[in-house]
Short mmCIF file of C-alpha atoms in Angstrom, two decimals:
data_model
loop_
_atom_site.label_atom_id
_atom_site.label_comp_id
_atom_site.label_asym_id
_atom_site.label_seq_id
_atom_site.Cartn_x
_atom_site.Cartn_y
_atom_site.Cartn_z
CA MET M 6 -116.12 -27.62 5.61
CA PHE M 7 -117.12 -28.87 8.88
CA LYS M 8 -116.23 -27.10 11.98
CA GLU M 9 -113.43 -28.92 13.12
CA GLU M 10 -111.11 -29.07 9.73
CA ALA M 11 -112.25 -24.38 9.81
CA GLU M 12 -110.54 -24.33 13.83
CA THR M 13 -107.25 -26.91 12.47
CA THR M 14 -106.49 -24.79 8.87
CA SER M 15 -105.66 -22.21 12.06
CA SER M 16 -102.63 -21.84 13.78
CA PHE M 17 -104.51 -21.81 16.94
CA ILE M 18 -106.81 -24.66 18.16
CA LYS M 19 -109.63 -23.78 21.06
CA GLU M 20 -109.24 -25.57 24.39
CA GLY M 21 -111.25 -24.82 27.44
CA LYS M 22 -114.34 -25.91 26.62
CA THR M 23 -116.76 -27.44 29.60
CA ILE M 24 -117.39 -30.50 29.65
CA LYS M 25 -119.69 -32.50 32.46
CA PHE M 26 -119.09 -36.17 33.38
CA TYR M 27 -119.82 -38.38 35.35
CA GLY M 28 -117.65 -40.65 37.16
CA THR M 29 -116.43 -42.87 40.51
CA LYS M 30 -113.63 -41.15 42.70
CA TYR M 31 -112.50 -42.56 45.88
CA GLU M 32 -112.33 -41.50 49.25
CA ARG M 33 -108.12 -40.71 50.63
CA ASN M 34 -108.04 -39.81 54.01
CA PRO M 35 -105.80 -37.52 54.48
CA ARG M 36 -104.54 -38.73 58.05
CA ASN M 37 -103.04 -41.85 55.97
CA ARG M 38 -101.29 -39.45 53.53
CA ARG M 39 -99.21 -37.81 56.35
CA ARG M 40 -98.72 -41.52 57.97
CA ALA M 41 -97.22 -42.67 55.32
CA ILE M 42 -95.21 -39.57 54.84
CA GLU M 43 -93.92 -39.17 58.56
CA PHE M 44 -93.12 -42.78 58.01
CA HIS M 45 -91.72 -42.83 54.65
CA GLY M 46 -90.53 -39.59 54.04
CA THR M 47 -90.36 -37.35 51.22
CA VAL M 48 -87.96 -39.18 48.94
CA CYS M 49 -89.56 -40.23 45.80
CA LYS M 50 -89.20 -44.53 46.80
CA ILE M 51 -88.58 -45.51 42.60
CA CYS M 52 -86.44 -43.12 41.68
CA GLY M 53 -85.30 -41.09 44.26
CA PHE M 54 -86.11 -37.77 43.44
CA ASP M 55 -86.10 -34.80 46.30
CA PHE M 56 -88.48 -32.14 45.75
CA GLU M 57 -86.88 -29.94 48.34
CA LYS M 58 -83.57 -30.37 47.10
CA THR M 59 -84.53 -29.56 43.33
CA TYR M 60 -86.93 -26.80 44.63
CA GLY M 61 -85.38 -25.66 47.46
CA THR M 62 -88.67 -24.75 50.60
CA ARG M 63 -90.84 -24.60 46.86
CA GLY M 64 -90.52 -28.08 47.24
CA MET M 65 -90.41 -29.15 50.67
CA GLY M 66 -93.03 -31.05 52.09
CA PHE M 67 -94.32 -32.23 48.62
CA ILE M 68 -94.94 -35.50 46.94
CA GLU M 69 -97.26 -37.91 45.75
CA ILE M 70 -98.68 -40.81 47.85
CA HIS M 71 -99.70 -43.88 45.22
CA HIS M 72 -101.50 -46.44 47.02
CA ILE M 73 -99.73 -49.78 46.29
CA LYS M 74 -102.70 -52.06 46.54
CA PRO M 75 -105.19 -49.20 44.13
CA LEU M 76 -108.43 -48.04 45.53
CA SER M 77 -110.44 -49.48 42.28
CA PHE M 78 -109.36 -53.14 43.09
CA THR M 79 -111.20 -53.16 46.02
CA ASN M 80 -114.54 -52.46 45.48
CA GLU M 81 -115.41 -51.97 48.88
CA GLU M 82 -114.04 -49.42 51.39
CA THR M 83 -111.47 -51.34 52.99
CA TYR M 84 -108.24 -50.08 56.58
CA ILE M 85 -105.59 -48.42 54.86
CA ASN M 86 -101.62 -49.43 56.96
CA PRO M 87 -100.07 -46.45 56.02
CA GLU M 88 -96.72 -48.71 56.12
CA THR M 89 -97.25 -50.94 53.74
CA ASP M 90 -100.59 -49.72 51.89
CA LEU M 91 -98.92 -46.35 50.53
CA ILE M 92 -95.03 -45.12 49.32
CA PRO M 93 -94.03 -41.47 48.43
CA VAL M 94 -93.14 -41.09 44.88
CA CYS M 95 -92.81 -38.21 42.87
CA ALA M 96 -95.68 -37.17 40.05
CA ASN M 97 -93.12 -38.60 36.63
CA CYS M 98 -93.49 -42.25 38.37
CA HIS M 99 -96.91 -41.86 39.38
CA ARG M 100 -97.97 -40.98 36.16
CA MET M 101 -96.30 -43.74 34.80
CA ILE M 102 -97.83 -46.77 37.05
CA HIS M 103 -100.43 -45.61 35.77
CA ARG M 104 -100.41 -44.82 32.39
CA ASN M 105 -102.04 -47.72 31.60
CA LYS M 106 -105.63 -48.55 33.63
CA ASN M 107 -105.62 -52.28 32.41
CA LYS M 108 -102.02 -52.75 33.60
CA ILE M 109 -100.93 -50.15 36.85
CA LEU M 110 -97.39 -51.01 37.12
CA SER M 111 -96.12 -52.97 40.61
CA ILE M 112 -93.33 -50.42 42.13
CA GLU M 113 -90.88 -53.48 41.33
CA GLU M 114 -91.79 -52.93 38.17
CA MET M 115 -91.23 -49.43 37.31
CA LYS M 116 -87.75 -49.65 39.72
CA SER M 117 -86.63 -52.31 36.49
CA LEU M 118 -88.24 -49.80 33.68
CA ILE M 119 -85.72 -46.71 35.13
CA LYS M 120 -82.81 -49.45 35.72
CA LYS M 121 -82.03 -49.65 31.98
#
């Protein structure tokens, strides 16, 4: 019996193994995040979700910031305008935007998905 078969025959399956990997990570400047929040606020600009309204003080100030043009598309370090290049989105909308790395959705495409 193979190891994988032995693991799947029990009612519990292991997780949490440490795996080292190499990849590319794009630096984000926290000042751009703060400036985007100062300008746009902390309500999702796609679906209108407000973490503070739903979770009270625990959700106060919480939001994800999405780069309208993904940094991976720039191929170099670039200047970011927090008013035009960044947008606050909830975690669900952000995950759906980036769900397929070969087809990152625009803000308009996401809004149209929600309206359906």
